[in-house]
Short mmCIF file of C-alpha atoms in Angstrom, two decimals:
data_model
loop_
_atom_site.label_atom_id
_atom_site.label_comp_id
_atom_site.label_asym_id
_atom_site.label_seq_id
_atom_site.Cartn_x
_atom_site.Cartn_y
_atom_site.Cartn_z
CA MET A 1 -41.29 31.71 -147.93
CA VAL A 2 -43.11 32.15 -144.66
CA ILE A 3 -45.71 34.67 -143.47
CA LYS A 4 -46.56 34.81 -139.78
CA ILE A 5 -49.47 36.72 -138.26
CA CYS A 6 -48.84 37.16 -134.54
CA GLY A 7 -50.97 38.18 -131.60
CA LEU A 8 -54.27 36.75 -132.81
CA SER A 9 -57.00 36.71 -130.18
CA THR A 10 -60.38 35.95 -131.79
CA PRO A 11 -61.75 33.10 -133.93
CA ALA A 12 -62.77 35.57 -136.68
CA THR A 13 -59.33 37.12 -137.10
CA LEU A 14 -57.62 33.75 -136.75
CA ASP A 15 -59.88 32.37 -139.47
CA ALA A 16 -59.12 35.41 -141.66
CA ALA A 17 -55.38 34.81 -141.31
CA ILE A 18 -55.68 31.13 -142.17
CA ALA A 19 -58.06 31.72 -145.07
CA ALA A 20 -55.74 34.38 -146.52
CA GLY A 21 -52.84 31.92 -146.54
CA ALA A 22 -50.77 32.61 -143.42
CA ASP A 23 -48.13 29.94 -142.82
CA MET A 24 -47.88 30.56 -139.08
CA VAL A 25 -50.13 32.12 -136.47
CA GLY A 26 -48.83 33.39 -133.15
CA PHE A 27 -50.46 33.24 -129.73
CA VAL A 28 -49.03 35.53 -127.03
CA ARG A 29 -48.56 34.55 -123.41
CA PHE A 30 -47.28 37.74 -121.80
CA PRO A 31 -49.62 39.47 -119.32
CA ARG A 32 -48.37 43.00 -120.06
CA SER A 33 -49.26 42.67 -123.75
CA PRO A 34 -52.69 43.72 -125.09
CA ARG A 35 -52.46 40.50 -127.13
CA HIS A 36 -52.07 38.23 -124.09
CA LEU A 37 -54.23 35.13 -124.01
CA GLY A 38 -55.42 33.34 -120.90
CA LEU A 39 -54.83 29.61 -120.91
CA GLU A 40 -58.41 28.64 -121.68
CA ARG A 41 -58.80 31.22 -124.42
CA GLY A 42 -55.47 30.15 -125.84
CA ARG A 43 -56.53 26.52 -125.74
CA GLU A 44 -59.73 27.29 -127.67
CA LEU A 45 -58.00 29.32 -130.37
CA SER A 46 -55.18 26.84 -130.77
CA GLU A 47 -57.63 23.99 -131.14
CA PHE A 48 -59.50 26.04 -133.76
CA ALA A 49 -56.26 26.30 -135.76
CA ARG A 50 -55.09 22.72 -135.26
CA GLY A 51 -54.20 21.02 -138.54
CA ARG A 52 -54.83 24.18 -140.56
CA VAL A 53 -51.66 26.19 -139.93
CA SER A 54 -48.47 26.08 -137.85
CA ARG A 55 -49.17 27.37 -134.34
CA VAL A 56 -46.54 29.46 -132.55
CA LEU A 57 -46.52 30.10 -128.79
CA LEU A 58 -44.82 33.40 -127.92
CA VAL A 59 -43.42 33.65 -124.40
CA VAL A 60 -41.06 36.07 -122.66
CA ASP A 61 -38.38 34.75 -120.30
CA PRO A 62 -40.62 31.88 -119.14
CA THR A 63 -39.90 29.66 -116.18
CA ASP A 64 -40.04 25.92 -116.83
CA ALA A 65 -43.38 25.76 -115.01
CA GLU A 66 -44.88 28.59 -117.07
CA LEU A 67 -43.66 27.01 -120.27
CA ASP A 68 -45.02 23.58 -119.37
CA GLU A 69 -48.40 25.08 -118.48
CA ALA A 70 -48.67 27.03 -121.74
CA ILE A 71 -47.53 24.11 -123.90
CA GLU A 72 -50.02 21.78 -122.26
CA ALA A 73 -52.85 24.21 -122.97
CA LEU A 74 -51.97 25.42 -126.46
CA ALA A 75 -50.02 22.44 -127.88
CA PRO A 76 -47.99 24.64 -130.27
CA GLU A 77 -45.83 23.26 -133.04
CA ILE A 78 -43.24 26.04 -132.55
CA LEU A 79 -42.01 28.14 -129.62
CA GLN A 80 -41.04 31.81 -129.92
CA LEU A 81 -38.82 33.29 -127.22
CA HIS A 82 -39.14 37.06 -127.12
CA GLY A 83 -37.25 38.00 -123.98
CA ARG A 84 -33.62 38.05 -122.86
CA GLU A 85 -33.08 34.32 -123.25
CA THR A 86 -29.40 33.45 -123.63
CA PRO A 87 -28.19 30.90 -126.18
CA GLU A 88 -27.78 28.46 -123.28
CA ARG A 89 -31.36 28.97 -122.12
CA VAL A 90 -32.64 28.65 -125.68
CA ALA A 91 -30.79 25.36 -126.11
CA GLU A 92 -32.18 24.12 -122.79
CA ILE A 93 -35.76 24.96 -123.76
CA ARG A 94 -35.35 23.40 -127.21
CA ALA A 95 -33.99 20.16 -125.74
CA ARG A 96 -36.51 20.07 -122.89
CA THR A 97 -39.61 20.62 -125.01
CA GLY A 98 -38.54 18.83 -128.19
CA ARG A 99 -40.00 21.67 -130.25
CA PRO A 100 -38.45 24.01 -132.83
CA VAL A 101 -37.56 27.37 -131.30
CA MET A 102 -37.51 30.84 -132.83
CA LYS A 103 -35.64 33.55 -130.92
CA ALA A 104 -36.35 37.26 -131.30
CA LEU A 105 -33.48 39.75 -131.30
CA GLY A 106 -34.05 43.48 -130.88
CA ILE A 107 -32.12 45.39 -133.55
CA ALA A 108 -31.19 49.08 -133.53
CA GLU A 109 -27.56 49.07 -134.70
CA ALA A 110 -24.92 46.78 -136.16
CA ALA A 111 -23.75 45.68 -132.70
CA ASP A 112 -27.19 44.25 -132.00
CA LEU A 113 -27.12 42.22 -135.20
CA ALA A 114 -23.69 40.84 -134.29
CA ARG A 115 -25.40 38.87 -131.50
CA ALA A 116 -27.08 36.72 -134.14
CA ALA A 117 -23.92 34.64 -134.45
CA ASP A 118 -24.26 33.59 -130.81
CA TYR A 119 -27.48 31.77 -131.64
CA ALA A 120 -26.26 30.04 -134.81
CA GLY A 121 -26.88 26.32 -134.51
CA VAL A 122 -28.93 26.85 -131.33
CA VAL A 123 -32.21 28.16 -132.72
CA ASP A 124 -34.26 27.02 -135.69
CA ARG A 125 -34.87 30.61 -136.77
CA LEU A 126 -34.04 34.13 -135.63
CA ILE A 127 -36.72 36.83 -135.62
CA LEU A 128 -35.14 40.23 -136.24
CA ASP A 129 -37.34 42.81 -134.55
CA ALA A 130 -36.90 46.49 -133.76
CA LYS A 131 -35.35 47.07 -130.36
CA PRO A 132 -38.02 48.57 -128.08
CA PRO A 133 -37.48 52.15 -126.93
CA ARG A 134 -36.12 52.77 -123.46
CA GLY A 135 -38.86 52.31 -120.88
CA ALA A 136 -41.16 50.30 -123.17
CA VAL A 137 -43.20 47.63 -121.41
CA LEU A 138 -43.34 45.34 -124.45
CA PRO A 139 -40.33 43.58 -125.99
CA GLY A 140 -42.09 43.56 -129.36
CA GLY A 141 -45.32 44.59 -131.05
CA ASN A 142 -44.46 48.27 -130.68
CA GLY A 143 -45.01 49.10 -134.36
CA LEU A 144 -41.42 50.20 -134.86
CA SER A 145 -39.06 49.26 -137.67
CA PHE A 146 -35.27 49.33 -137.78
CA ASP A 147 -32.78 50.24 -140.48
CA TRP A 148 -33.12 47.34 -142.91
CA SER A 149 -29.80 48.16 -144.53
CA LEU A 150 -28.17 46.67 -141.43
CA LEU A 151 -29.04 43.26 -142.84
CA ASP A 152 -26.69 43.74 -145.78
CA GLY A 153 -23.90 42.09 -143.81
CA LEU A 154 -25.96 39.30 -142.27
CA ASP A 155 -24.60 35.77 -142.54
CA PRO A 156 -26.67 34.24 -145.39
CA ARG A 157 -26.59 30.86 -143.65
CA LEU A 158 -28.79 32.16 -140.84
CA ASP A 159 -32.50 31.43 -141.14
CA VAL A 160 -34.17 34.73 -140.26
CA MET A 161 -37.64 36.24 -140.14
CA LEU A 162 -38.08 40.00 -140.47
CA SER A 163 -40.35 41.72 -137.96
CA GLY A 164 -40.87 45.16 -136.48
CA GLY A 165 -43.03 47.90 -137.96
CA LEU A 166 -44.19 45.91 -140.97
CA ASP A 167 -47.62 46.59 -142.45
CA PRO A 168 -49.46 46.11 -145.76
CA ALA A 169 -47.95 49.29 -147.19
CA ASN A 170 -44.27 48.58 -146.54
CA VAL A 171 -43.87 44.78 -146.47
CA ALA A 172 -43.10 44.56 -150.20
CA GLU A 173 -40.37 47.19 -149.85
CA ALA A 174 -38.95 45.35 -146.84
CA ILE A 175 -38.80 42.03 -148.70
CA GLY A 176 -37.32 43.64 -151.78
CA GLN A 177 -34.60 45.45 -149.84
CA THR A 178 -33.59 42.71 -147.41
CA ARG A 179 -34.22 39.61 -149.56
CA VAL A 180 -35.61 37.81 -146.51
CA ARG A 181 -37.73 34.71 -147.01
CA ALA A 182 -39.94 35.12 -143.95
CA VAL A 183 -41.91 38.02 -142.41
CA ASP A 184 -43.82 38.51 -139.17
CA VAL A 185 -46.49 41.10 -138.38
CA SER A 186 -48.59 41.99 -135.35
CA SER A 187 -49.45 45.65 -134.68
CA GLY A 188 -49.25 46.45 -138.41
CA VAL A 189 -52.49 44.58 -139.06
CA GLU A 190 -54.46 45.92 -136.11
CA ALA A 191 -57.37 48.33 -135.87
CA ARG A 192 -56.17 49.17 -132.35
CA PRO A 193 -53.71 47.51 -129.94
CA GLY A 194 -54.70 43.88 -129.49
CA GLU A 195 -57.51 43.95 -132.07
CA LYS A 196 -56.61 42.54 -135.47
CA ASP A 197 -58.26 43.81 -138.66
CA PRO A 198 -59.20 41.04 -141.14
CA ASP A 199 -58.87 43.36 -144.13
CA LYS A 200 -55.37 44.43 -143.08
CA ILE A 201 -54.40 40.79 -142.54
CA ARG A 202 -55.50 39.89 -146.06
CA ALA A 203 -53.77 42.94 -147.54
CA PHE A 204 -50.53 42.14 -145.75
CA ILE A 205 -50.48 38.53 -146.92
CA GLU A 206 -51.31 39.49 -150.50
CA ALA A 207 -48.55 42.11 -150.57
CA ALA A 208 -46.00 39.75 -149.04
CA ARG A 209 -46.86 36.91 -151.43
CA ALA A 210 -46.54 39.23 -154.43
CA ALA A 211 -43.17 40.48 -153.19
CA PHE A 212 -41.90 36.94 -152.64
CA ALA A 213 -43.03 36.01 -156.16
CA GLN A 214 -41.22 39.02 -157.58
CA GLN A 215 -38.11 38.01 -155.66
CA ASP A 216 -38.25 34.56 -157.24
CA ARG A 217 -38.71 35.99 -160.74
CA THR A 218 -35.72 38.26 -160.27
CA ALA A 219 -33.57 35.40 -158.97
CA SER A 220 -34.40 33.22 -161.97
#
């Protein structure tokens, strides 16, 4: 059971996520995002989290040079690809960096979910996010959810993380309906775009942990 808080940008909110029991924290390298971190800021925050939690570097269609630069600065344990990376490009990045890779897929209908099979055996985990609306400048972090019932037919062998529109109020429902074992949140724990709220972070983690525990009780 994994809880990821993505788009952290200050020591205080990063500390709040770690103290509340987050399993992963995400650092965004995408200039168009309000959660984007410069290399030096990213280096400082990543060092602050070192040894306390798994650090995830989120990038969008990076070149090899951009990826090398970001990895050198942030030294993440895990990479998250949130662009249009093909299975071939994902496999190349995974082999080149020697790091586990999570790949985000935008979901709006069953046909989108069918693409998950293309990444089976290539990625370490798939992040199922809401497909951004036409004309959106961000591939994720838009605060939108998708129809969770689409996951009813998902291959149970796939390791997935649910994202998109989650917040403290609906994460328990999402876990209960989809039976996922991992969740990811960004805008749902913000006071405003790019600014995380420590109280919302704590509330989200508490709600997710309780839902995971309920899932285990039901299974047993």
